[in-house]
Every structure is written in structure tokens, then in C-alpha cells.
Short mmCIF file of C-alpha atoms in Angstrom, two decimals:
data_model
loop_
_atom_site.label_atom_id
_atom_site.label_comp_id
_atom_site.label_asym_id
_atom_site.label_seq_id
_atom_site.Cartn_x
_atom_site.Cartn_y
_atom_site.Cartn_z
CA MET A 1489 14.20 22.80 22.47
CA ASP A 1490 14.72 19.06 22.52
CA SER A 1491 13.55 17.14 19.70
CA PRO A 1492 10.72 14.84 19.63
CA LYS A 1493 11.67 11.17 20.85
CA TYR A 1494 9.94 7.52 20.59
CA PHE A 1495 10.94 4.64 22.24
CA THR A 1496 11.48 0.74 21.30
CA LEU A 1497 11.39 -2.39 23.33
CA GLU A 1498 13.44 -5.02 21.44
CA VAL A 1499 11.89 -8.43 22.83
CA GLN A 1500 14.19 -11.25 21.88
CA GLY A 1501 13.17 -15.05 22.40
CA VAL A 1502 9.48 -15.16 21.27
CA SER A 1503 8.10 -18.58 20.54
CA ALA A 1504 5.16 -18.82 17.94
CA SER A 1505 2.98 -19.88 20.78
CA GLN A 1506 4.07 -16.99 22.94
CA GLU A 1507 3.56 -14.21 20.18
CA ASP A 1508 -0.12 -13.31 20.37
CA LEU A 1509 -0.25 -13.40 24.29
CA ILE A 1510 2.93 -11.27 24.34
CA THR A 1511 1.91 -8.84 21.35
CA HIS A 1512 -1.54 -8.18 23.42
CA HIS A 1513 0.31 -7.70 26.60
CA LEU A 1514 2.58 -4.67 24.93
CA PHE A 1515 -0.65 -3.37 23.45
CA GLU A 1516 -2.47 -3.13 26.62
CA ALA A 1517 0.87 -1.31 28.08
CA GLY A 1518 0.74 1.44 25.26
CA ALA A 1519 2.77 0.03 22.39
CA ALA A 1520 1.84 2.34 18.99
CA GLY A 1521 3.22 -0.80 16.79
CA VAL A 1522 4.69 -4.18 16.96
CA GLN A 1523 7.31 -5.44 14.22
CA GLU A 1524 8.20 -8.85 13.69
CA ASN A 1525 11.87 -8.92 12.41
CA LEU A 1526 11.92 -11.35 9.52
CA GLU A 1527 14.47 -13.22 7.72
CA PHE A 1528 14.03 -13.58 3.90
CA VAL A 1529 15.67 -15.37 1.18
CA GLN A 1530 15.39 -15.19 -2.44
CA LYS A 1531 15.47 -18.29 -4.39
CA ASP A 1532 13.73 -17.65 -7.56
CA ARG A 1533 15.72 -15.46 -10.35
CA GLY A 1534 12.96 -12.86 -10.25
CA TYR A 1535 14.35 -12.26 -6.65
CA GLN A 1536 11.07 -12.56 -5.09
CA PRO A 1537 11.66 -12.71 -1.10
CA GLU A 1538 10.42 -15.90 0.83
CA VAL A 1539 10.05 -15.59 4.46
CA VAL A 1540 11.98 -17.75 6.29
CA GLU A 1541 9.68 -19.21 9.23
CA ALA A 1542 11.54 -19.34 12.71
CA ASP A 1543 10.44 -20.91 15.79
CA ILE A 1544 12.03 -18.55 17.94
CA LYS A 1545 11.40 -14.75 16.85
CA THR A 1546 12.40 -11.13 17.71
CA LEU A 1547 9.89 -8.42 18.16
CA THR A 1548 10.61 -4.43 17.87
CA VAL A 1549 7.73 -2.76 19.83
CA TYR A 1550 7.25 1.10 19.33
CA PHE A 1551 5.95 3.46 21.99
CA GLU A 1552 5.48 7.25 21.74
CA CYS A 1553 6.36 7.57 25.69
CA PRO A 1554 8.46 5.34 27.71
CA PRO A 1555 7.31 1.88 28.38
CA ALA A 1556 5.91 2.13 32.08
CA PRO A 1557 8.63 -0.10 33.94
CA ASP A 1558 5.79 -2.07 36.01
CA ALA A 1559 4.51 -3.31 32.25
CA VAL A 1560 8.13 -4.42 31.37
CA GLU A 1561 8.63 -6.34 34.65
CA THR A 1562 5.24 -7.83 34.39
CA LEU A 1563 5.97 -9.25 30.84
CA MET A 1564 9.45 -10.83 32.12
CA ALA A 1565 7.47 -12.25 35.19
CA GLU A 1566 5.00 -13.91 33.05
CA PHE A 1567 7.68 -14.82 30.16
CA PRO A 1568 11.04 -15.34 32.00
CA SER A 1569 12.92 -16.62 29.30
CA LEU A 1570 12.65 -13.40 27.45
CA ARG A 1571 15.43 -10.98 26.88
CA VAL A 1572 14.34 -7.33 26.64
CA ARG A 1573 16.09 -3.98 25.78
CA VAL A 1574 14.60 -0.33 25.75
CA GLN A 1575 15.94 2.26 23.62
CA GLU A 1576 15.06 5.88 23.02
CA HIS A 1577 15.50 7.64 19.87
CA ASP A 1578 15.21 11.05 18.19
CA SER A 1579 12.29 11.20 16.07
CA VAL A 1580 13.06 11.99 12.56
CA ASP A 1581 11.13 13.18 9.54
CA TRP A 1582 12.36 10.60 7.04
CA LEU A 1583 10.67 12.24 4.13
CA SER A 1584 11.84 15.42 4.64
CA LEU A 1585 15.47 14.49 5.17
CA TRP A 1586 15.48 12.42 2.07
CA LYS A 1587 14.32 15.39 0.26
CA GLU A 1588 16.93 17.63 1.83
CA GLN A 1589 19.67 14.95 0.57
CA TRP A 1590 18.55 14.33 -2.92
CA LYS A 1591 20.11 17.11 -4.90
CA PRO A 1592 19.91 17.88 -8.47
CA PHE A 1593 22.65 16.06 -10.31
CA GLU A 1594 23.86 15.35 -14.16
CA LEU A 1595 22.78 12.07 -15.23
CA VAL A 1596 24.36 12.21 -18.45
CA ALA A 1597 26.24 15.23 -20.32
CA GLY A 1598 23.90 18.24 -20.63
CA VAL A 1599 20.98 16.21 -18.78
CA TRP A 1600 20.06 17.23 -15.18
CA ILE A 1601 17.80 15.22 -13.04
CA VAL A 1602 16.13 17.88 -10.64
CA PRO A 1603 13.72 17.02 -7.90
CA ASP A 1604 10.61 18.92 -8.39
CA TRP A 1605 10.91 20.67 -5.11
CA HIS A 1606 14.20 22.29 -6.62
CA ARG A 1607 12.40 23.42 -9.90
CA GLU A 1608 12.38 26.79 -8.87
CA SER A 1609 16.20 27.14 -6.72
CA PHE A 1610 17.87 25.05 -9.51
CA LYS A 1611 18.94 26.70 -12.64
CA PRO A 1612 21.99 25.05 -14.43
CA ALA A 1613 24.04 27.13 -16.53
CA GLU A 1614 23.46 25.18 -19.40
CA GLY A 1615 21.96 21.58 -20.19
CA GLN A 1616 18.39 20.47 -20.00
CA CYS A 1617 16.46 19.13 -17.14
CA ILE A 1618 14.11 16.54 -16.06
CA PHE A 1619 11.89 17.07 -13.31
CA ILE A 1620 10.83 14.04 -10.97
CA GLU A 1621 8.94 13.21 -7.91
CA PRO A 1622 9.26 9.42 -7.74
CA GLY A 1623 7.15 8.80 -4.82
CA MET A 1624 6.93 4.89 -4.48
CA ALA A 1625 7.92 4.13 -8.07
CA PHE A 1626 11.33 2.95 -8.82
CA GLY A 1627 13.46 5.79 -10.47
CA THR A 1628 15.60 8.38 -8.73
CA GLY A 1629 18.18 8.30 -11.58
CA THR A 1630 20.78 7.52 -8.87
CA HIS A 1631 20.72 3.73 -9.21
CA ALA A 1632 23.59 2.09 -11.01
CA THR A 1633 21.06 0.30 -13.26
CA THR A 1634 19.52 3.38 -14.46
CA GLN A 1635 22.58 5.51 -15.18
CA LEU A 1636 24.04 2.25 -16.94
CA ALA A 1637 20.67 2.37 -19.32
CA SER A 1638 20.93 6.17 -19.77
CA GLN A 1639 24.58 5.64 -20.91
CA LEU A 1640 23.62 2.74 -23.27
CA LEU A 1641 20.68 5.26 -24.61
CA ILE A 1642 22.94 7.91 -25.41
CA SER A 1643 25.57 5.76 -26.90
CA LEU A 1644 22.91 4.53 -29.15
CA LEU A 1645 21.01 7.75 -30.21
CA THR A 1646 24.75 9.66 -31.19
CA GLN A 1647 25.00 6.62 -33.80
CA LYS A 1648 21.68 5.65 -35.01
CA GLN A 1649 18.37 7.19 -35.49
CA VAL A 1650 15.85 6.15 -33.33
CA LYS A 1651 12.23 7.27 -34.10
CA ALA A 1652 10.25 5.26 -31.72
CA LEU A 1653 10.81 3.50 -28.38
CA LEU A 1654 9.30 1.55 -25.70
CA ASP A 1655 10.15 1.55 -22.11
CA VAL A 1656 9.42 -1.72 -20.35
CA GLY A 1657 9.25 -1.01 -16.41
CA THR A 1658 9.34 2.42 -16.85
CA GLY A 1659 9.22 3.23 -13.38
CA SER A 1660 8.97 7.12 -12.82
CA GLY A 1661 9.94 7.74 -16.22
CA ILE A 1662 13.57 9.03 -16.31
CA LEU A 1663 14.63 6.91 -19.50
CA ILE A 1664 11.63 8.17 -21.35
CA TRP A 1665 12.08 11.98 -20.49
CA LEU A 1666 15.88 11.46 -21.74
CA ALA A 1667 14.81 9.74 -24.83
CA ALA A 1668 12.27 12.74 -25.32
CA LEU A 1669 14.99 15.42 -24.97
CA LYS A 1670 17.64 13.56 -27.08
CA GLY A 1671 15.00 13.86 -30.09
CA VAL A 1672 12.98 10.53 -30.03
CA VAL A 1673 9.59 11.52 -31.37
CA LYS A 1674 7.38 8.77 -30.53
CA LEU A 1675 7.65 7.25 -26.92
CA PHE A 1676 5.95 4.42 -25.46
CA ALA A 1677 5.81 3.07 -21.64
CA TYR A 1678 4.75 0.44 -19.56
CA ASP A 1679 4.98 -0.65 -15.82
CA ASN A 1680 2.96 -3.69 -14.38
CA ASP A 1681 2.79 -1.37 -10.95
CA GLY A 1682 -0.26 0.83 -10.48
CA GLU A 1683 1.91 3.05 -8.18
CA SER A 1684 4.34 3.47 -10.96
CA LYS A 1685 1.96 4.37 -13.34
CA ARG A 1686 0.54 6.87 -11.12
CA VAL A 1687 3.88 8.60 -10.31
CA PHE A 1688 4.78 8.19 -14.25
CA LEU A 1689 1.54 10.26 -15.39
CA GLU A 1690 2.36 12.85 -12.76
CA ASN A 1691 5.78 13.20 -13.79
CA GLN A 1692 4.52 13.58 -17.28
CA GLU A 1693 2.83 16.67 -16.06
CA LYS A 1694 6.00 18.16 -14.96
CA ASN A 1695 7.81 17.22 -18.27
CA PRO A 1696 5.68 18.56 -20.97
CA GLY A 1697 6.06 18.46 -24.83
CA ALA A 1698 6.93 14.77 -25.28
CA ASP A 1699 4.51 12.34 -27.39
CA VAL A 1700 4.59 9.67 -24.77
CA THR A 1701 1.64 6.98 -24.71
CA TRP A 1702 1.00 4.39 -21.90
CA VAL A 1703 0.43 0.80 -23.26
CA GLU A 1704 -0.86 -2.29 -21.36
CA ASN A 1705 -0.44 -5.03 -24.13
CA TRP A 1706 2.86 -3.56 -25.23
CA SER A 1707 4.01 -6.69 -26.89
CA SER A 1708 0.81 -6.92 -28.98
CA GLU A 1709 -0.05 -3.36 -29.52
CA LEU A 1710 3.52 -2.36 -30.77
CA SER A 1711 4.87 -5.35 -32.50
CA GLY A 1712 7.13 -4.11 -35.30
CA THR A 1713 6.63 -0.45 -34.79
CA VAL A 1714 9.39 0.62 -32.50
CA ASP A 1715 13.04 0.84 -33.22
CA LEU A 1716 14.26 0.56 -29.44
CA THR A 1717 13.02 -1.55 -26.94
CA MET A 1718 14.68 -1.20 -23.62
CA ALA A 1719 14.04 -2.48 -20.20
CA ASN A 1720 15.99 -1.73 -16.75
CA ILE A 1721 14.37 -4.59 -14.98
CA ILE A 1722 16.19 -7.36 -12.67
CA ASP A 1723 17.67 -9.98 -14.94
CA GLY A 1724 15.63 -12.95 -14.00
CA VAL A 1725 12.35 -10.87 -15.15
CA LEU A 1726 14.30 -9.83 -18.25
CA LEU A 1727 14.43 -13.73 -19.02
CA ASP A 1728 10.85 -14.32 -18.30
CA LEU A 1729 9.79 -11.60 -20.61
CA LYS A 1730 11.92 -12.78 -23.75
CA SER A 1731 9.20 -14.06 -25.85
CA GLU A 1732 7.53 -10.76 -25.29
CA PHE A 1733 10.73 -8.93 -26.38
CA GLN A 1734 11.24 -11.21 -29.29
CA LYS A 1735 7.62 -10.39 -30.49
CA MET A 1736 8.34 -6.57 -30.45
CA GLN A 1737 10.44 -7.02 -33.53
CA SER A 1738 12.66 -4.15 -32.56
CA ARG A 1739 15.89 -3.14 -34.25
CA PHE A 1740 17.79 -2.59 -31.10
CA TYR A 1741 17.33 -3.70 -27.54
CA ILE A 1742 18.87 -2.32 -24.21
CA PHE A 1743 18.91 -4.60 -21.15
CA THR A 1744 19.96 -3.43 -18.01
CA GLY A 1745 19.50 -4.91 -14.37
CA ILE A 1746 21.73 -7.90 -14.69
CA LEU A 1747 24.08 -8.94 -11.98
CA VAL A 1748 27.52 -9.21 -12.91
CA GLU A 1749 27.54 -12.69 -11.23
CA ARG A 1750 24.35 -13.89 -13.61
CA GLU A 1751 25.83 -12.13 -16.63
CA ALA A 1752 26.96 -15.22 -18.15
CA ALA A 1753 23.91 -17.39 -17.61
CA PHE A 1754 21.73 -14.19 -18.66
CA LEU A 1755 23.35 -14.02 -22.11
CA GLU A 1756 23.49 -17.73 -22.62
CA GLU A 1757 19.60 -18.00 -22.01
CA MET A 1758 18.71 -14.43 -23.54
CA GLN A 1759 20.82 -15.37 -26.96
CA GLN A 1760 19.64 -19.01 -27.22
CA ASP A 1761 17.43 -19.24 -30.28
CA TRP A 1762 17.59 -15.52 -30.56
CA PRO A 1763 21.03 -14.55 -32.13
CA LEU A 1764 21.15 -11.00 -30.73
CA VAL A 1765 24.38 -9.07 -31.91
CA GLN A 1766 26.03 -7.53 -28.72
CA LEU A 1767 27.03 -3.72 -29.76
CA GLN A 1768 28.12 -2.54 -26.19
CA ARG A 1769 28.38 -3.64 -22.64
CA VAL A 1770 29.00 -1.24 -19.72
CA GLU A 1771 29.63 -2.27 -16.11
CA LYS A 1772 28.73 -0.21 -12.98
CA ASP A 1773 29.26 -1.38 -9.14
CA GLU A 1774 27.71 -4.97 -9.21
CA TRP A 1775 25.36 -4.53 -12.27
CA VAL A 1776 25.92 -4.70 -16.21
CA GLY A 1777 24.04 -3.57 -19.10
CA PHE A 1778 23.87 -4.32 -22.69
CA LEU A 1779 23.05 -2.83 -26.23
CA PHE A 1780 21.93 -5.59 -28.76
CA GLU A 1781 21.04 -5.52 -32.34
CA ALA A 1782 18.51 -8.05 -33.73
CA PRO A 1783 19.11 -9.72 -36.60
CA SER A 1784 16.90 -8.37 -39.56
#
């Protein structure tokens, strides 16, 4: 049996004045959707994308059936400067494919990240499991920054006693559950993304037994009460949150999400008027992470 197909029409050379007319024509011809292929730049240190406005654009148009030849011919006749290409594609269930490819893996020695749909089929010979369904939240455990944060967390917990921990930008909650498995008894989580909160609370039900509290105003509610504050967030955002981290008055801080190329600038600004002592530096791919001890 042949797999389902869909079709795209790539339309190049679309001017801003033509875009609405061309889009209308394509929907009249049976298009299921139109995508404008945009270019982005990331100028600010939070890496927020900004759209680069272009006078001439490219549209990708989606059809469930082959676009009618006469519709394409009419489009070309009315707008002769366009360049048009029709392509056929196999339909893919991307969610099923992603689930199939995301297998259980060992995050740190003795701790496995297990997608929730493998809960019944995956039984490690030894070790503990964190069950995760990330949804749209950041946190499958496969990203280098999450692995660096996990490495630093385990390193600290093997050397020092940490009774209370705050994870800022918790995403799906992997670092929280890892800390719980390693004996941290009081855990606090925060993320400014509503979807992350929803996913985190769902994952909390999949990993019961930990004493975890979601906090909104973390720097004011928890000041002076947690031994470790950690944040796996892009370096520019970490710097923007510096004053909030200082309010925490934690003894230890773990910061990951710093690009190697921005390491020196990050350290200079983060340690300015805040003499953090660097206890450990780790690196993977293009990322670095740090474990700091704050002055007492």
C-alpha cells in the first residue's frame, strides 16, 4: 500500500505588493496552507529572534492533492516574474517518528531518562528511572546543557550536603527529579513559560515521592532558604537575572546554557561586584557550565 502523499508549491520572487493576491489565488486553487519563509537575526543577548524584512519573498504552499496544472499556469501568466516548483512528499507522522527515535538513556551513572511510553517495556538491570513526557517544554535530557547541569549537580551532591534546591527555568523537570533521587529533600521549581508549568506538573505525577513546590516569586519567597540555586538558561538571560540570583543568598549556584564564545564576557559580568568562586567548569559541544560558591 502506498504511503499518503502531500504536495508543496515553492513560489520564489514574491514582492510585498503581490503577496496577498498570490496567496488568495493559491487558496482558491485548493491550498491547505501557505508558509512565508522568513529570515531571522538574534541581536540581543537573550537571543530573541527578529524577523529580517525582505522586499522579495519565498512562499511554500501546501496541497493535499497535486495542484491543478491550470492553476499554476494561471498564476505564472498573471505574475510572470515568479519561479515555481512543485514537489511531492511522503506524509510523515512526526510525533510517532520522534517517539520511536527517543529511547531511554543513562543521564548520569545509575539514573535513566525514560520516555513515559517506554515505562512498561524498559526495565534497567540496575539504577533509577526518571519518567518524562516533555510535550512542548524544554527538557528531554538529550541537550548538552542539561547534561552539563546534571554533571555539575551530581559533582556537588557527592561532596556537599544540599538540603534545599531551586531550579529556575525548570522545563520538564529533569533536574528536579535527578536531585530528588540523589537525596535533596526540599525542592522548588520555576519557569516563566505556562506550557512548561503544565508539563512539569504532569511529570510530577509520573515521578511521585519528591517534595516539590512550584514558586512564582522565587527570589522574594525563597531568599536565604535554599542551599543551591541552579539555572539552565541561555547566558544572556542568566545575566539579566543576576540581581534575582543574588537575592537568593544561596551558598552554591549552577549556571549552564553559556556558549563557549560568550564564556569570558559572561564570567566578567556575572562576577562583577559578586565575587563568586568558581569550583568547577564543564564543557560539551559549544556549551559550558559552572558550579560557583558564593562568599559567606
